[in-house]
Amino acid sequence: MSYYKTPTRDLMFAIQHLSDLEDVMALPGNEEINSELIQSVIEEAGKVAEEVLDPLNKIGDRQGVRLENDRVLTAEGWKEAYQTFVDGGWNGLPFRPERGGQGLPWLIATAILEIWHSANMSFALCPLLTQAAVEAIELHGSDEQKKTYLPNLVQGTWTGTMNLTESHAGSDLAMIKTTAIPNDDHYRIQGQKIFITYGDHDLTENIIHLVLARMPDAPEGIKGISLFIVPKYLPDENGNWKARNDVETISLEHKLGIHASPTAVIGYGTGKYRDPKGAIGYLVGEANKGMQYMFTMMNLARLAVGVEANGVSERAYQHSVAYAKERLQGTNPEKGNGPVSIINHPDVKRMLMVQKSRIEGLRSVGLLLGASIDKSVKHPDPEIREFNQLMTEILTPIVKANMTDFGLENVSLALQVHGGMGFIEETGAAQFYRDQRITPIYEGTSGIQALDLVSRKTIRDQGKGVNKIIQHIRNDINRINDPKLQGLTDVMNDATRVVESSVEHILKLNLNSPNKPAAVCDAYLKLWGLIFCGWHMLKAANISLSKIHTGDRFYTNKITTAQFFFDHDMPKVQLYQNIIQNGADTLVNMDPEMFEIAS
């Protein structure tokens, strides 16, 4: 059995050298941030992950959660682990000190987020949603709402949820039917939501639901949706939060993975707890701007889910490396001896290196997104804030989809390294695959991320924003002039030309039919993922070359990993270019009846 080991050095390398740390440390309010502090935080988080969360991962998978007598009960050890997490101040890591948080940059919070999800994805989903709720209330709530809810949410005494989906309306939120009827200083919420992560549990004394609903006479579609705070418990006549709101956990979903994370079906206004019926809710911000406000939560959650997927990939990778070292099978043809550990076989090395290179590349890209969020909010120069807001908007779908799609391929490879034993639950490899499978689906499927990138982030401004990002990457590549990296630099320069021409082609396709860019948006998004990963792998190799004289094998390994990525993944740039150039017509002209089974 393998145990999680925090990749402290690789996290620090990515933070220090690939994620604009110096710029982030120079931001107002970050004067006390330095590399020593960051490493200390990562090491302490690693201890909690390794000693508290990782040992519970398999226990949670086996025991799951259950709904008994109107109470949702979490797995053995969950409550104690959550209390340890809260007592350590981890829940409030990126939030303002005046709210009870630690005030650390999102760059650092992003790195810590990966650690939690590597150790125990089911557990880490709870604070993930709470942090998203904090951000939404902080940006859009009233002063009274901030005073009422944020201290407990930041501390973790209460947890938060996102309530979007309804059984008849998946990603198309314009179809939601949950209603909000004005009633004095509040609203009566009635409806049912599904797929609510940590919608009910026994970890905290209250749960704060952020719910999308429609008021009477609201405009149709997305423009008529508002956002409401709906607590599970309300204050009683003595001001104690003990009075049950009309919020009922109807059932828990039975899922492929993340068994220890309660995913609830929640009824609002069923009449079980209050008369007259209707859960009491409070409007956040202005009426009919709920989708705008919810995207605050969703975009933060999309970064988090991408990092989450990379975290599970890291854990599965470590598991497969440990197995490959122990498993004896076959011989070494060059030496003629055997049996040997399967880690000596070239194809096993390939499967391990595919995982390793993608994890390292995507890790630094995710951290770049965290740093971009920091600079988009805090940088004193408005032009730099604007550029980093652009980087944040464009990187969000790229990070979410590529991290989760690559992540799913990675955990599949980790299972494959185990051979037939990987398909057996006892080895533990199967859990990582089952848990990971949700990541390309929730918080907007990979297809939705691709549509977002092609429509909102490319076509809407005729490619101006994405071309700025291309030029930024190209300028950075041109600063690398070590002749030993000329081959990789040439590949990256070619790749930037490919993505630039692909932007032009997407705009031309849109002139013919809006369906044509949608037909190739998946390839377009994957192309961007390769561009960002390749750029960061090249930077990692360049930095490592300058330090290789020290004899430290860490830097030699970085160069080898970058070379492998360029050999095995970067050639797909031409594949995606071909799909973008030639793949639209067949799909757009295809008759849906072709999918009927001929008898």
PDB file of N, CA, C and O in Angstrom, residues 82 84-95 100-102 106 109 112 116 123-124 126-132 134 150-160 204:
ATOM      1  N   TYR A  82     -12.256  17.109  10.068  1.00  0.00           N
ATOM      2  CA  TYR A  82     -12.727  18.451   9.732  1.00  0.00           C
ATOM      3  C   TYR A  82     -12.387  19.433  10.851  1.00  0.00           C
ATOM      4  O   TYR A  82     -11.997  20.582  10.587  1.00  0.00           O
ATOM      5  N   THR A  84      -9.849  19.249  12.898  1.00  0.00           N
ATOM      6  CA  THR A  84      -8.416  19.511  12.775  1.00  0.00           C
ATOM      7  C   THR A  84      -8.144  20.530  11.680  1.00  0.00           C
ATOM      8  O   THR A  84      -7.326  21.450  11.841  1.00  0.00           O
ATOM      9  N   PHE A  85      -8.851  20.384  10.562  1.00  0.00           N
ATOM     10  CA  PHE A  85      -8.713  21.284   9.416  1.00  0.00           C
ATOM     11  C   PHE A  85      -9.094  22.710   9.813  1.00  0.00           C
ATOM     12  O   PHE A  85      -8.365  23.670   9.527  1.00  0.00           O
ATOM     13  N   VAL A  86     -10.203  22.857  10.506  1.00  0.00           N
ATOM     14  CA  VAL A  86     -10.690  24.182  10.905  1.00  0.00           C
ATOM     15  C   VAL A  86      -9.792  24.789  11.976  1.00  0.00           C
ATOM     16  O   VAL A  86      -9.444  25.980  11.926  1.00  0.00           O
ATOM     17  N   ASP A  87      -9.407  23.978  12.952  1.00  0.00           N
ATOM     18  CA  ASP A  87      -8.552  24.483  14.032  1.00  0.00           C
ATOM     19  C   ASP A  87      -7.222  25.006  13.488  1.00  0.00           C
ATOM     20  O   ASP A  87      -6.623  25.918  14.068  1.00  0.00           O
ATOM     21  N   GLY A  88      -6.749  24.429  12.392  1.00  0.00           N
ATOM     22  CA  GLY A  88      -5.501  24.882  11.799  1.00  0.00           C
ATOM     23  C   GLY A  88      -5.624  26.140  10.966  1.00  0.00           C
ATOM     24  O   GLY A  88      -4.611  26.648  10.444  1.00  0.00           O
ATOM     25  N   GLY A  89      -6.849  26.659  10.821  1.00  0.00           N
ATOM     26  CA  GLY A  89      -7.069  27.882  10.049  1.00  0.00           C
ATOM     27  C   GLY A  89      -7.011  27.678   8.552  1.00  0.00           C
ATOM     28  O   GLY A  89      -6.976  28.650   7.779  1.00  0.00           O
ATOM     29  N   TRP A  90      -7.051  26.427   8.103  1.00  0.00           N
ATOM     30  CA  TRP A  90      -6.891  26.136   6.674  1.00  0.00           C
ATOM     31  C   TRP A  90      -8.075  26.594   5.847  1.00  0.00           C
ATOM     32  O   TRP A  90      -7.921  26.929   4.679  1.00  0.00           O
ATOM     33  N   ASN A  91      -9.260  26.617   6.430  1.00  0.00           N
ATOM     34  CA  ASN A  91     -10.445  26.991   5.661  1.00  0.00           C
ATOM     35  C   ASN A  91     -10.380  28.438   5.188  1.00  0.00           C
ATOM     36  O   ASN A  91     -10.879  28.775   4.112  1.00  0.00           O
ATOM     37  N   GLY A  92      -9.762  29.300   5.987  1.00  0.00           N
ATOM     38  CA  GLY A  92      -9.739  30.735   5.659  1.00  0.00           C
ATOM     39  C   GLY A  92      -8.460  31.199   5.004  1.00  0.00           C
ATOM     40  O   GLY A  92      -8.176  32.407   4.984  1.00  0.00           O
ATOM     41  N   LEU A  93      -7.683  30.275   4.439  1.00  0.00           N
ATOM     42  CA  LEU A  93      -6.350  30.601   3.939  1.00  0.00           C
ATOM     43  C   LEU A  93      -6.306  31.831   3.028  1.00  0.00           C
ATOM     44  O   LEU A  93      -5.490  32.727   3.244  1.00  0.00           O
ATOM     45  N   PRO A  94      -7.181  31.959   1.983  1.00  0.00           N
ATOM     46  CA  PRO A  94      -7.025  33.082   1.060  1.00  0.00           C
ATOM     47  C   PRO A  94      -7.857  34.315   1.411  1.00  0.00           C
ATOM     48  O   PRO A  94      -7.854  35.274   0.643  1.00  0.00           O
ATOM     49  N   PHE A  95      -8.546  34.291   2.554  1.00  0.00           N
ATOM     50  CA  PHE A  95      -9.515  35.360   2.817  1.00  0.00           C
ATOM     51  C   PHE A  95      -8.981  36.426   3.764  1.00  0.00           C
ATOM     52  O   PHE A  95      -8.013  36.207   4.497  1.00  0.00           O
ATOM     53  N   GLY A 100     -11.456  36.992   9.478  1.00  0.00           N
ATOM     54  CA  GLY A 100     -10.984  35.813  10.188  1.00  0.00           C
ATOM     55  C   GLY A 100     -10.098  34.918   9.346  1.00  0.00           C
ATOM     56  O   GLY A 100      -9.741  33.816   9.777  1.00  0.00           O
ATOM     57  N   GLY A 101      -9.725  35.364   8.143  1.00  0.00           N
ATOM     58  CA  GLY A 101      -8.896  34.560   7.261  1.00  0.00           C
ATOM     59  C   GLY A 101      -7.409  34.809   7.466  1.00  0.00           C
ATOM     60  O   GLY A 101      -7.000  35.629   8.290  1.00  0.00           O
ATOM     61  N   GLN A 102      -6.611  34.097   6.666  1.00  0.00           N
ATOM     62  CA  GLN A 102      -5.158  34.205   6.770  1.00  0.00           C
ATOM     63  C   GLN A 102      -4.580  35.248   5.815  1.00  0.00           C
ATOM     64  O   GLN A 102      -3.427  35.645   5.960  1.00  0.00           O
ATOM     65  N   TRP A 106      -4.042  33.881  -3.674  1.00  0.00           N
ATOM     66  CA  TRP A 106      -4.651  32.723  -4.323  1.00  0.00           C
ATOM     67  C   TRP A 106      -3.583  31.818  -4.932  1.00  0.00           C
ATOM     68  O   TRP A 106      -3.791  30.614  -5.086  1.00  0.00           O
ATOM     69  N   ALA A 109      -2.898  29.571  -2.060  1.00  0.00           N
ATOM     70  CA  ALA A 109      -4.099  28.777  -1.772  1.00  0.00           C
ATOM     71  C   ALA A 109      -4.316  27.701  -2.837  1.00  0.00           C
ATOM     72  O   ALA A 109      -4.782  26.597  -2.536  1.00  0.00           O
ATOM     73  N   ILE A 112      -2.035  24.764  -2.090  1.00  0.00           N
ATOM     74  CA  ILE A 112      -2.532  24.004  -0.942  1.00  0.00           C
ATOM     75  C   ILE A 112      -3.762  23.195  -1.332  1.00  0.00           C
ATOM     76  O   ILE A 112      -3.958  22.066  -0.868  1.00  0.00           O
ATOM     77  N   TRP A 116      -4.707  19.060  -0.618  1.00  0.00           N
ATOM     78  CA  TRP A 116      -5.913  18.473  -0.005  1.00  0.00           C
ATOM     79  C   TRP A 116      -6.537  17.429  -0.926  1.00  0.00           C
ATOM     80  O   TRP A 116      -6.932  16.348  -0.472  1.00  0.00           O
ATOM     81  N   PHE A 123     -13.088  14.570   0.955  1.00  0.00           N
ATOM     82  CA  PHE A 123     -13.038  15.519   2.068  1.00  0.00           C
ATOM     83  C   PHE A 123     -12.870  16.939   1.557  1.00  0.00           C
ATOM     84  O   PHE A 123     -13.561  17.865   1.995  1.00  0.00           O
ATOM     85  N   ALA A 124     -11.942  17.133   0.618  1.00  0.00           N
ATOM     86  CA  ALA A 124     -11.572  18.479   0.178  1.00  0.00           C
ATOM     87  C   ALA A 124     -12.688  19.199  -0.552  1.00  0.00           C
ATOM     88  O   ALA A 124     -12.656  20.432  -0.682  1.00  0.00           O
ATOM     89  N   CYS A 126     -15.610  19.712   0.499  1.00  0.00           N
ATOM     90  CA  CYS A 126     -16.400  20.517   1.442  1.00  0.00           C
ATOM     91  C   CYS A 126     -15.851  21.940   1.565  1.00  0.00           C
ATOM     92  O   CYS A 126     -16.576  22.908   1.310  1.00  0.00           O
ATOM     93  N   PRO A 127     -14.588  22.127   1.928  1.00  0.00           N
ATOM     94  CA  PRO A 127     -14.067  23.506   1.989  1.00  0.00           C
ATOM     95  C   PRO A 127     -14.015  24.189   0.630  1.00  0.00           C
ATOM     96  O   PRO A 127     -14.095  25.420   0.562  1.00  0.00           O
ATOM     97  N   LEU A 128     -13.897  23.425  -0.448  1.00  0.00           N
ATOM     98  CA  LEU A 128     -13.878  24.025  -1.789  1.00  0.00           C
ATOM     99  C   LEU A 128     -15.157  24.826  -2.028  1.00  0.00           C
ATOM    100  O   LEU A 128     -15.120  25.980  -2.469  1.00  0.00           O
ATOM    101  N   LEU A 129     -16.314  24.210  -1.731  1.00  0.00           N
ATOM    102  CA  LEU A 129     -17.584  24.901  -1.961  1.00  0.00           C
ATOM    103  C   LEU A 129     -17.788  26.036  -0.973  1.00  0.00           C
ATOM    104  O   LEU A 129     -18.368  27.071  -1.315  1.00  0.00           O
ATOM    105  N   THR A 130     -17.307  25.875   0.254  1.00  0.00           N
ATOM    106  CA  THR A 130     -17.419  26.955   1.229  1.00  0.00           C
ATOM    107  C   THR A 130     -16.637  28.177   0.773  1.00  0.00           C
ATOM    108  O   THR A 130     -17.113  29.318   0.871  1.00  0.00           O
ATOM    109  N   GLN A 131     -15.436  27.960   0.268  1.00  0.00           N
ATOM    110  CA  GLN A 131     -14.622  29.077  -0.202  1.00  0.00           C
ATOM    111  C   GLN A 131     -15.293  29.804  -1.360  1.00  0.00           C
ATOM    112  O   GLN A 131     -15.244  31.037  -1.453  1.00  0.00           O
ATOM    113  N   ALA A 132     -15.960  29.055  -2.241  1.00  0.00           N
ATOM    114  CA  ALA A 132     -16.675  29.690  -3.352  1.00  0.00           C
ATOM    115  C   ALA A 132     -17.834  30.542  -2.830  1.00  0.00           C
ATOM    116  O   ALA A 132     -18.098  31.643  -3.334  1.00  0.00           O
ATOM    117  N   VAL A 134     -18.000  31.993   0.114  1.00  0.00           N
ATOM    118  CA  VAL A 134     -17.401  33.189   0.740  1.00  0.00           C
ATOM    119  C   VAL A 134     -17.122  34.248  -0.311  1.00  0.00           C
ATOM    120  O   VAL A 134     -17.443  35.433  -0.129  1.00  0.00           O
ATOM    121  N   LEU A 150     -20.097  35.751   6.834  1.00  0.00           N
ATOM    122  CA  LEU A 150     -18.698  35.509   6.473  1.00  0.00           C
ATOM    123  C   LEU A 150     -17.809  35.027   7.621  1.00  0.00           C
ATOM    124  O   LEU A 150     -16.980  34.130   7.409  1.00  0.00           O
ATOM    125  N   PRO A 151     -17.919  35.574   8.827  1.00  0.00           N
ATOM    126  CA  PRO A 151     -17.021  35.079   9.884  1.00  0.00           C
ATOM    127  C   PRO A 151     -17.099  33.569  10.090  1.00  0.00           C
ATOM    128  O   PRO A 151     -16.079  32.887  10.189  1.00  0.00           O
ATOM    129  N   ASN A 152     -18.305  33.031  10.146  1.00  0.00           N
ATOM    130  CA  ASN A 152     -18.464  31.595  10.354  1.00  0.00           C
ATOM    131  C   ASN A 152     -18.076  30.783   9.134  1.00  0.00           C
ATOM    132  O   ASN A 152     -17.532  29.679   9.263  1.00  0.00           O
ATOM    133  N   LEU A 153     -18.352  31.293   7.936  1.00  0.00           N
ATOM    134  CA  LEU A 153     -17.964  30.578   6.721  1.00  0.00           C
ATOM    135  C   LEU A 153     -16.455  30.577   6.547  1.00  0.00           C
ATOM    136  O   LEU A 153     -15.861  29.559   6.176  1.00  0.00           O
ATOM    137  N   VAL A 154     -15.821  31.711   6.799  1.00  0.00           N
ATOM    138  CA  VAL A 154     -14.366  31.790   6.659  1.00  0.00           C
ATOM    139  C   VAL A 154     -13.689  30.866   7.662  1.00  0.00           C
ATOM    140  O   VAL A 154     -12.740  30.137   7.335  1.00  0.00           O
ATOM    141  N   GLN A 155     -14.172  30.883   8.878  1.00  0.00           N
ATOM    142  CA  GLN A 155     -13.587  30.021   9.903  1.00  0.00           C
ATOM    143  C   GLN A 155     -13.860  28.553   9.612  1.00  0.00           C
ATOM    144  O   GLN A 155     -13.037  27.685   9.922  1.00  0.00           O
ATOM    145  N   GLY A 156     -15.007  28.258   9.006  1.00  0.00           N
ATOM    146  CA  GLY A 156     -15.380  26.880   8.740  1.00  0.00           C
ATOM    147  C   GLY A 156     -16.376  26.331   9.746  1.00  0.00           C
ATOM    148  O   GLY A 156     -16.738  25.146   9.689  1.00  0.00           O
ATOM    149  N   THR A 157     -16.836  27.180  10.669  1.00  0.00           N
ATOM    150  CA  THR A 157     -17.876  26.765  11.615  1.00  0.00           C
ATOM    151  C   THR A 157     -19.160  26.442  10.873  1.00  0.00           C
ATOM    152  O   THR A 157     -19.923  25.566  11.294  1.00  0.00           O
ATOM    153  N   TRP A 158     -19.410  27.182   9.787  1.00  0.00           N
ATOM    154  CA  TRP A 158     -20.487  26.863   8.850  1.00  0.00           C
ATOM    155  C   TRP A 158     -19.856  26.500   7.510  1.00  0.00           C
ATOM    156  O   TRP A 158     -18.715  26.880   7.221  1.00  0.00           O
ATOM    157  N   THR A 159     -20.580  25.758   6.699  1.00  0.00           N
ATOM    158  CA  THR A 159     -20.118  25.475   5.342  1.00  0.00           C
ATOM    159  C   THR A 159     -21.105  26.051   4.337  1.00  0.00           C
ATOM    160  O   THR A 159     -22.240  26.371   4.679  1.00  0.00           O
ATOM    161  N   GLY A 160     -20.659  26.174   3.079  1.00  0.00           N
ATOM    162  CA  GLY A 160     -21.497  26.743   2.033  1.00  0.00           C
ATOM    163  C   GLY A 160     -21.678  25.782   0.877  1.00  0.00           C
ATOM    164  O   GLY A 160     -20.896  24.843   0.689  1.00  0.00           O
ATOM    165  N   THR A 204     -20.718  20.399  10.601  1.00  0.00           N
ATOM    166  CA  THR A 204     -20.854  21.746  11.164  1.00  0.00           C
ATOM    167  C   THR A 204     -22.267  21.966  11.680  1.00  0.00           C
ATOM    168  O   THR A 204     -23.190  21.211  11.374  1.00  0.00           O
TER     169      THR A 204
END
